[in-house]
Amino acid sequence: MSEIFKNHIEKFTEINDEEFSEILAFFQTQQVRKKENLLVEGNVCKYHYFVLRGCLRKFFVNEKGLEQTTEFAIENWWITDNIAYERRLPTAFYIQAVENSEILRIDSYSQEKLLIKFPKMERYFRFIYQRAYAASQMRVKYLYELSKEAFFHHLNEKYPEFVQRIPQYLIASFLGFTPEYLSEIRKKSRS
Amino acid sequence: MSEIFKNHIEKFTEINDEEFSEILAFFQTQQVRKKENLLVEGNVCKYHYFVLRGCLRKFFVNEKGLEQTTEFAIENWWITDNIAYERRLPTAFYIQAVENSEILRIDSYSQEKLLIKFPKMERYFRFIYQRAYAASQMRVKYLYELSKEAFFHHLNEKYPEFVQRIPQYLIASFLGFTPEYLSEIRKKSRS
């Protein structure tokens, strides 16, 4: 299963088997069941997660007490509350498994040691953050530009398999409307 | 003036004067006048900009023909359309000087060469993207969580000097409302 991580690193930098097994020693593998929380609001955000299999989501609980999902992470994605992780602070977010998942996790001290021991991992993480930042910038643009309904259609066109895979109430929680409203939009777009 | 860039690099990694002068050779210095465009919608996004002095902003023109500002960059900040820059694609954004500014610019080919010649710059850019991504994630949270008015008060409390420095009509363009409405909110909050 950890081969998935090796393949992902190799997209950005070369590593041999020996290096990879040393790199992997900085991580723990974790099995997590659907709906299990990896991170809870108010707790210190200790870990950075890489998804080997399954799906995680990040959300916060808004003023109305509703879960507002801000991110999903499927295979080959990293997820954490980055500010809280880097500074080892309590988080305002939850991270929860959407499906039974297998993940790698690393704490920020170990990540720093890993980067010092394997400077080529700086290149790997530079790409990870660069692409995540670029995606987040587009997300900000869409939040300004598109209505919630238009954003749903955009998702549906660009990532149909993702929209199929994620339970509808979580797609609704990501878009910021009720599952009932999402269901209406879907009916409208089919007719 | 380039000393500002050296100091910024030294926050994240050690470099000596000789290395810095070699690194600097990958960049061009550019003077840009207030309201001058560095990037225009539809053009290929060639450069990544670092602000030595002054202020830039990034915006797109929305459906109603209004300029929606999505980012500002003051001293020590980087700015570009990251997806378009990395892939050398036409952009959907403008980048414009808010003040007369002095900037460094690098194209994506040179940035890649720089990173290969000076792997320690991988560490520098890893931190740049990591922090920019973390800030962008918080931005997404605020866009979901806060009303435009609450977001203005948040900015005003957290970055009062920034709100003072930027012309009011641009703060309004960042928040997504009219200058008149911003002026009303400011009056209300003073009374």
Short mmCIF file of C-alpha atoms in Angstrom, two decimals:
data_model
loop_
_atom_site.label_atom_id
_atom_site.label_comp_id
_atom_site.label_asym_id
_atom_site.label_seq_id
_atom_site.Cartn_x
_atom_site.Cartn_y
_atom_site.Cartn_z
CA MET A 1 0.00 0.00 0.00
CA SER A 2 2.88 2.38 0.77
CA GLU A 3 3.90 1.90 -2.90
CA ILE A 4 1.23 4.53 -3.67
CA PHE A 5 3.25 7.06 -1.69
CA LYS A 6 6.50 6.08 -3.40
CA ASN A 7 4.88 6.51 -6.82
CA HIS A 8 3.61 9.92 -5.76
CA ILE A 9 7.04 11.08 -4.59
CA GLU A 10 8.54 9.83 -7.87
CA LYS A 11 6.29 12.18 -9.82
CA PHE A 12 8.37 15.04 -8.43
CA THR A 13 11.79 13.68 -7.48
CA GLU A 14 13.83 10.51 -7.88
CA ILE A 15 14.22 8.13 -4.96
CA ASN A 16 15.53 4.59 -4.69
CA ASP A 17 14.09 1.78 -2.56
CA GLU A 18 16.53 2.30 0.28
CA GLU A 19 15.80 6.01 0.52
CA PHE A 20 12.09 5.33 0.39
CA SER A 21 12.21 2.87 3.26
CA GLU A 22 14.13 5.43 5.33
CA ILE A 23 11.60 8.13 4.39
CA LEU A 24 8.70 5.85 5.23
CA ALA A 25 10.12 5.31 8.72
CA PHE A 26 9.18 8.92 9.53
CA PHE A 27 5.49 8.04 9.03
CA GLN A 28 2.92 5.90 10.77
CA THR A 29 0.25 3.97 8.89
CA GLN A 30 -3.24 4.30 10.27
CA GLN A 31 -6.52 2.57 9.48
CA VAL A 32 -9.51 4.80 10.02
CA ARG A 33 -13.16 3.87 9.91
CA LYS A 34 -15.88 5.81 8.11
CA LYS A 35 -17.04 8.81 10.22
CA GLU A 36 -14.08 8.47 12.62
CA ASN A 37 -12.52 11.82 13.56
CA LEU A 38 -8.77 12.29 13.10
CA LEU A 39 -8.86 15.88 14.30
CA VAL A 40 -11.35 17.66 16.56
CA GLU A 41 -11.93 21.41 16.99
CA GLY A 42 -10.01 22.78 19.96
CA ASN A 43 -7.31 20.09 19.91
CA VAL A 44 -3.74 20.75 18.83
CA CYS A 45 -3.31 19.83 15.16
CA LYS A 46 -0.44 17.35 15.37
CA TYR A 47 -0.49 15.52 12.05
CA HIS A 48 -0.30 15.93 8.32
CA TYR A 49 -2.22 13.13 6.56
CA PHE A 50 -1.59 11.46 3.21
CA VAL A 51 -4.40 9.28 1.84
CA LEU A 52 -3.30 5.84 0.57
CA ARG A 53 -6.86 4.56 0.15
CA GLY A 54 -10.21 6.13 0.95
CA CYS A 55 -11.35 9.66 1.53
CA LEU A 56 -11.10 12.27 4.30
CA ARG A 57 -12.80 15.63 4.65
CA LYS A 58 -12.13 18.78 6.62
CA PHE A 59 -14.96 20.85 8.05
CA PHE A 60 -15.80 23.42 10.67
CA VAL A 61 -19.02 23.88 12.61
CA ASN A 62 -20.59 27.21 11.67
CA GLU A 63 -22.65 29.65 13.77
CA LYS A 64 -25.85 27.74 12.99
CA GLY A 65 -24.27 24.51 14.24
CA LEU A 66 -23.99 23.08 10.72
CA GLU A 67 -20.92 21.26 9.38
CA GLN A 68 -19.34 23.33 6.61
CA THR A 69 -16.99 21.10 4.62
CA THR A 70 -14.08 23.06 3.13
CA GLU A 71 -11.93 20.26 1.63
CA PHE A 72 -11.86 16.63 0.62
CA ALA A 73 -8.77 14.45 0.27
CA ILE A 74 -8.82 11.24 -1.80
CA GLU A 75 -5.90 8.99 -2.77
CA ASN A 76 -2.61 10.90 -3.22
CA TRP A 77 -3.85 14.02 -1.43
CA TRP A 78 -2.48 15.59 1.71
CA ILE A 79 -4.75 17.18 4.29
CA THR A 80 -4.34 19.07 7.55
CA ASP A 81 -5.10 22.48 9.09
CA ASN A 82 -1.84 23.95 7.80
CA ILE A 83 -1.53 26.99 10.07
CA ALA A 84 -2.32 24.98 13.21
CA TYR A 85 -0.04 22.13 12.09
CA GLU A 86 2.96 24.33 11.35
CA ARG A 87 2.58 26.27 14.62
CA ARG A 88 1.34 23.34 16.72
CA LEU A 89 -1.81 25.22 17.72
CA PRO A 90 -5.37 24.20 18.55
CA THR A 91 -7.45 23.93 15.40
CA ALA A 92 -10.84 25.36 14.44
CA PHE A 93 -11.46 22.36 12.15
CA TYR A 94 -12.41 18.70 12.19
CA ILE A 95 -10.88 16.06 9.91
CA GLN A 96 -13.07 13.01 9.47
CA ALA A 97 -13.05 9.85 7.36
CA VAL A 98 -15.70 9.82 4.63
CA GLU A 99 -14.91 6.16 3.81
CA ASN A 100 -12.92 3.44 5.59
CA SER A 101 -9.45 4.68 4.79
CA GLU A 102 -5.79 3.84 5.05
CA ILE A 103 -3.53 6.81 5.61
CA LEU A 104 0.00 7.84 6.41
CA ARG A 105 0.53 10.46 9.07
CA ILE A 106 3.52 12.52 10.10
CA ASP A 107 3.90 15.06 12.91
CA SER A 108 5.48 18.45 12.24
CA TYR A 109 8.70 17.68 14.19
CA SER A 110 9.22 14.52 12.16
CA GLN A 111 8.41 16.34 8.92
CA GLU A 112 11.09 18.92 9.72
CA LYS A 113 13.62 16.15 10.51
CA LEU A 114 12.68 14.34 7.31
CA LEU A 115 13.29 17.50 5.27
CA ILE A 116 16.69 18.03 6.88
CA LYS A 117 17.76 14.44 6.33
CA PHE A 118 16.34 14.23 2.79
CA PRO A 119 16.57 17.66 1.15
CA LYS A 120 15.03 16.16 -1.99
CA MET A 121 11.80 15.96 0.01
CA GLU A 122 11.86 19.78 0.06
CA ARG A 123 11.24 19.54 -3.68
CA TYR A 124 8.42 17.08 -3.17
CA PHE A 125 6.68 19.21 -0.55
CA ARG A 126 7.36 22.39 -2.55
CA PHE A 127 5.29 20.88 -5.37
CA ILE A 128 2.61 19.64 -2.97
CA TYR A 129 2.11 23.09 -1.44
CA GLN A 130 2.50 24.92 -4.77
CA ARG A 131 -0.29 22.89 -6.39
CA ALA A 132 -2.51 22.97 -3.31
CA TYR A 133 -2.06 26.75 -3.14
CA ALA A 134 -2.90 27.13 -6.84
CA ALA A 135 -6.06 25.03 -6.38
CA SER A 136 -7.01 27.07 -3.32
CA GLN A 137 -6.60 30.32 -5.28
CA MET A 138 -9.01 29.01 -7.92
CA ARG A 139 -11.37 28.02 -5.13
CA VAL A 140 -11.33 31.60 -3.83
CA LYS A 141 -12.10 32.85 -7.36
CA TYR A 142 -15.06 30.47 -7.65
CA LEU A 143 -16.38 31.46 -4.23
CA TYR A 144 -16.51 35.06 -5.46
CA GLU A 145 -17.61 34.36 -9.00
CA LEU A 146 -20.00 31.45 -9.01
CA SER A 147 -23.34 30.96 -7.32
CA LYS A 148 -23.55 27.79 -5.24
CA GLU A 149 -25.61 26.23 -8.00
CA ALA A 150 -23.09 27.16 -10.70
CA PHE A 151 -20.27 25.80 -8.51
CA PHE A 152 -22.11 22.47 -8.25
CA HIS A 153 -22.43 22.27 -12.06
CA HIS A 154 -18.75 23.14 -12.39
CA LEU A 155 -17.81 20.31 -10.00
CA ASN A 156 -20.12 17.91 -11.74
CA GLU A 157 -18.60 18.64 -15.14
CA LYS A 158 -14.98 18.74 -14.07
CA TYR A 159 -14.95 15.94 -11.47
CA PRO A 160 -17.94 13.65 -12.24
CA GLU A 161 -16.36 10.60 -10.56
CA PHE A 162 -15.72 12.61 -7.42
CA VAL A 163 -19.33 13.85 -7.27
CA GLN A 164 -20.52 10.26 -7.76
CA ARG A 165 -18.21 8.92 -5.05
CA ILE A 166 -18.99 11.39 -2.25
CA PRO A 167 -22.31 11.02 -0.36
CA GLN A 168 -24.80 13.68 -1.41
CA TYR A 169 -25.17 15.24 2.05
CA LEU A 170 -21.41 15.89 2.08
CA ILE A 171 -21.44 17.45 -1.40
CA ALA A 172 -24.22 19.69 0.00
CA SER A 173 -22.10 20.46 3.08
CA PHE A 174 -19.20 21.41 0.77
CA LEU A 175 -21.38 23.68 -1.39
CA GLY A 176 -23.05 25.25 1.63
CA PHE A 177 -26.65 24.23 1.04
CA THR A 178 -29.12 21.66 2.29
CA PRO A 179 -29.24 18.10 0.88
CA GLU A 180 -32.86 18.84 -0.16
CA TYR A 181 -31.80 21.82 -2.25
CA LEU A 182 -29.01 19.80 -3.88
CA SER A 183 -31.51 17.09 -4.74
CA GLU A 184 -33.75 19.70 -6.42
CA ILE A 185 -30.84 21.05 -8.48
CA ARG A 186 -29.91 17.56 -9.62
CA LYS A 187 -33.47 16.85 -10.68
CA LYS A 188 -33.60 20.14 -12.58
CA SER A 189 -30.32 19.44 -14.38
CA ARG A 190 -31.51 15.94 -15.41
CA SER A 191 -34.79 17.17 -16.88
CA MET B 1 16.87 47.32 -2.54
CA SER B 2 17.56 43.65 -3.38
CA GLU B 3 18.79 43.35 0.24
CA ILE B 4 15.09 42.97 1.15
CA PHE B 5 14.96 39.76 -0.88
CA LYS B 6 18.16 38.44 0.70
CA ASN B 7 16.75 39.08 4.18
CA HIS B 8 13.59 37.27 3.22
CA ILE B 9 15.46 34.21 1.95
CA GLU B 10 17.52 34.18 5.15
CA LYS B 11 14.37 33.76 7.23
CA PHE B 12 14.11 30.25 5.81
CA THR B 13 17.57 29.14 4.71
CA GLU B 14 21.19 30.29 4.99
CA ILE B 15 22.87 31.94 2.03
CA ASN B 16 26.13 33.85 1.66
CA ASP B 17 26.71 36.97 -0.47
CA GLU B 18 28.18 35.07 -3.39
CA GLU B 19 25.25 32.66 -3.55
CA PHE B 20 22.82 35.52 -3.29
CA SER B 21 24.35 37.39 -6.19
CA GLU B 22 24.14 34.22 -8.30
CA ILE B 23 20.53 33.71 -7.24
CA LEU B 24 19.67 37.33 -8.00
CA ALA B 25 20.99 36.89 -11.55
CA PHE B 26 17.94 34.71 -12.27
CA PHE B 27 15.66 37.72 -11.66
CA GLN B 28 14.96 41.04 -13.33
CA THR B 29 14.20 44.18 -11.37
CA GLN B 30 11.23 46.16 -12.61
CA GLN B 31 9.83 49.57 -11.70
CA VAL B 32 6.10 49.74 -12.09
CA ARG B 33 3.87 52.80 -11.88
CA LYS B 34 0.59 52.99 -9.96
CA LYS B 35 -2.28 51.42 -11.98
CA GLU B 36 0.13 49.83 -14.48
CA ASN B 37 -0.81 46.26 -15.45
CA LEU B 38 1.78 43.53 -15.12
CA LEU B 39 -0.60 40.82 -16.28
CA VAL B 40 -3.72 41.07 -18.42
CA GLU B 41 -6.56 38.53 -18.79
CA GLY B 42 -6.06 36.28 -21.81
CA ASN B 43 -2.27 36.66 -21.88
CA VAL B 44 0.11 33.86 -20.90
CA CYS B 45 1.17 34.27 -17.27
CA LYS B 46 4.95 34.38 -17.64
CA TYR B 47 6.19 35.77 -14.33
CA HIS B 48 6.22 35.27 -10.61
CA TYR B 49 6.57 38.64 -8.83
CA PHE B 50 8.25 39.48 -5.52
CA VAL B 51 7.52 42.94 -4.09
CA LEU B 52 10.59 44.87 -2.88
CA ARG B 53 8.67 48.12 -2.35
CA GLY B 54 5.06 49.05 -3.01
CA CYS B 55 1.91 47.04 -3.50
CA LEU B 56 0.34 44.90 -6.24
CA ARG B 57 -3.11 43.40 -6.48
CA LYS B 58 -4.66 40.56 -8.43
CA PHE B 59 -8.21 40.78 -9.72
CA PHE B 60 -10.59 39.35 -12.29
CA VAL B 61 -13.45 41.08 -14.09
CA ASN B 62 -16.72 39.48 -13.05
CA GLU B 63 -19.95 38.95 -15.02
CA LYS B 64 -21.16 42.44 -14.15
CA GLY B 65 -17.95 43.94 -15.52
CA LEU B 66 -16.69 44.82 -12.02
CA GLU B 67 -13.12 44.26 -10.85
CA GLN B 68 -13.11 41.62 -8.10
CA THR B 69 -9.81 41.82 -6.22
CA THR B 70 -8.76 38.44 -4.82
CA GLU B 71 -5.25 39.23 -3.44
CA PHE B 72 -2.86 41.99 -2.47
CA ALA B 73 0.93 41.69 -2.27
CA ILE B 74 2.99 44.17 -0.26
CA GLU B 75 6.71 44.06 0.59
CA ASN B 76 8.08 40.49 0.94
CA TRP B 77 5.07 38.89 -0.74
CA TRP B 78 5.00 36.83 -3.92
CA ILE B 79 2.14 37.08 -6.40
CA THR B 80 1.12 35.40 -9.65
CA ASP B 81 -1.66 33.27 -11.11
CA ASN B 82 -0.04 30.05 -9.92
CA ILE B 83 -1.81 27.53 -12.16
CA ALA B 84 -1.27 29.63 -15.30
CA TYR B 85 2.35 30.38 -14.29
CA GLU B 86 3.30 26.76 -13.65
CA ARG B 87 1.65 25.53 -16.87
CA ARG B 88 2.47 28.63 -18.98
CA LEU B 89 -1.19 29.16 -19.83
CA PRO B 90 -3.32 32.23 -20.54
CA THR B 91 -4.65 33.72 -17.32
CA ALA B 92 -8.14 34.76 -16.21
CA PHE B 93 -6.62 37.45 -13.95
CA TYR B 94 -5.03 40.89 -13.99
CA ILE B 95 -2.09 41.91 -11.81
CA GLN B 96 -1.85 45.66 -11.32
CA ALA B 97 0.28 48.05 -9.25
CA VAL B 98 -1.65 49.73 -6.43
CA GLU B 99 1.30 52.05 -5.70
CA ASN B 100 4.48 52.91 -7.58
CA SER B 101 6.41 49.74 -6.89
CA GLU B 102 9.77 48.07 -7.29
CA ILE B 103 9.61 44.35 -7.92
CA LEU B 104 11.65 41.31 -8.82
CA ARG B 105 10.29 38.99 -11.47
CA ILE B 106 11.27 35.51 -12.59
CA ASP B 107 9.83 33.33 -15.37
CA SER B 108 8.94 29.71 -14.74
CA TYR B 109 11.82 28.29 -16.80
CA SER B 110 14.33 30.38 -14.83
CA GLN B 111 12.67 29.43 -11.54
CA GLU B 112 13.06 25.75 -12.41
CA LYS B 113 16.75 26.31 -13.33
CA LEU B 114 17.29 28.26 -10.12
CA LEU B 115 15.82 25.40 -8.06
CA ILE B 116 18.05 22.85 -9.78
CA LYS B 117 21.18 24.95 -9.31
CA PHE B 118 20.36 25.97 -5.73
CA PRO B 119 18.40 23.15 -4.06
CA LYS B 120 18.29 25.24 -0.88
CA MET B 121 15.84 27.48 -2.75
CA GLU B 122 13.48 24.48 -2.76
CA ARG B 123 13.31 24.99 1.00
CA TYR B 124 12.67 28.71 0.57
CA PHE B 125 9.85 28.20 -1.96
CA ARG B 126 8.44 25.28 0.03
CA PHE B 127 7.92 27.71 2.92
CA ILE B 128 6.53 30.42 0.60
CA TYR B 129 3.91 28.09 -0.85
CA GLN B 130 3.19 26.38 2.47
CA ARG B 131 2.36 29.69 4.18
CA ALA B 132 0.49 31.09 1.19
CA TYR B 133 -1.57 27.89 1.06
CA ALA B 134 -2.31 28.06 4.80
CA ALA B 135 -3.44 31.70 4.42
CA SER B 136 -5.59 30.78 1.43
CA GLN B 137 -7.25 27.98 3.42
CA MET B 138 -8.19 30.49 6.13
CA ARG B 139 -9.49 32.79 3.41
CA VAL B 140 -11.78 30.02 2.15
CA LYS B 141 -13.03 29.48 5.72
CA TYR B 142 -13.79 33.21 6.09
CA LEU B 143 -15.58 33.31 2.74
CA TYR B 144 -17.92 30.60 4.02
CA GLU B 145 -18.17 31.78 7.60
CA LEU B 146 -18.18 35.57 7.65
CA SER B 147 -20.51 38.09 6.09
CA LYS B 148 -18.75 40.72 3.97
CA GLU B 149 -19.26 43.20 6.78
CA ALA B 150 -17.78 40.83 9.40
CA PHE B 151 -14.84 40.14 7.09
CA PHE B 152 -14.15 43.86 6.85
CA HIS B 153 -14.12 44.18 10.66
CA HIS B 154 -11.82 41.16 10.87
CA LEU B 155 -9.39 42.78 8.40
CA ASN B 156 -9.58 46.09 10.20
CA GLU B 157 -8.75 44.50 13.56
CA LYS B 158 -6.06 42.15 12.35
CA TYR B 159 -4.36 44.34 9.72
CA PRO B 160 -5.19 47.99 10.55
CA GLU B 161 -2.10 49.36 8.78
CA PHE B 162 -2.99 47.44 5.65
CA VAL B 163 -6.56 48.78 5.64
CA GLN B 164 -5.18 52.31 6.12
CA ARG B 165 -2.66 51.91 3.32
CA ILE B 166 -4.94 50.53 0.58
CA PRO B 167 -7.34 52.94 -1.20
CA GLN B 168 -10.91 52.46 -0.01
CA TYR B 169 -12.32 51.55 -3.42
CA LEU B 170 -9.84 48.66 -3.59
CA ILE B 171 -10.71 47.42 -0.11
CA ALA B 172 -14.32 47.46 -1.35
CA SER B 173 -13.30 45.56 -4.50
CA PHE B 174 -11.56 42.96 -2.28
CA LEU B 175 -14.59 42.57 -0.02
CA GLY B 176 -17.01 42.44 -2.95
CA PHE B 177 -19.13 45.49 -2.23
CA THR B 178 -19.46 49.08 -3.45
CA PRO B 179 -17.24 51.88 -2.08
CA GLU B 180 -20.44 53.62 -0.89
CA TYR B 181 -21.45 50.61 1.20
CA LEU B 182 -17.95 50.36 2.68
CA SER B 183 -18.12 54.04 3.59
CA GLU B 184 -21.44 53.42 5.41
CA ILE B 185 -19.98 50.50 7.38
CA ARG B 186 -16.99 52.60 8.42
CA LYS B 187 -19.27 55.40 9.60
CA LYS B 188 -21.38 52.92 11.56
CA SER B 189 -18.34 51.34 13.22
CA ARG B 190 -17.00 54.77 14.26
CA SER B 191 -20.26 55.91 15.84
#
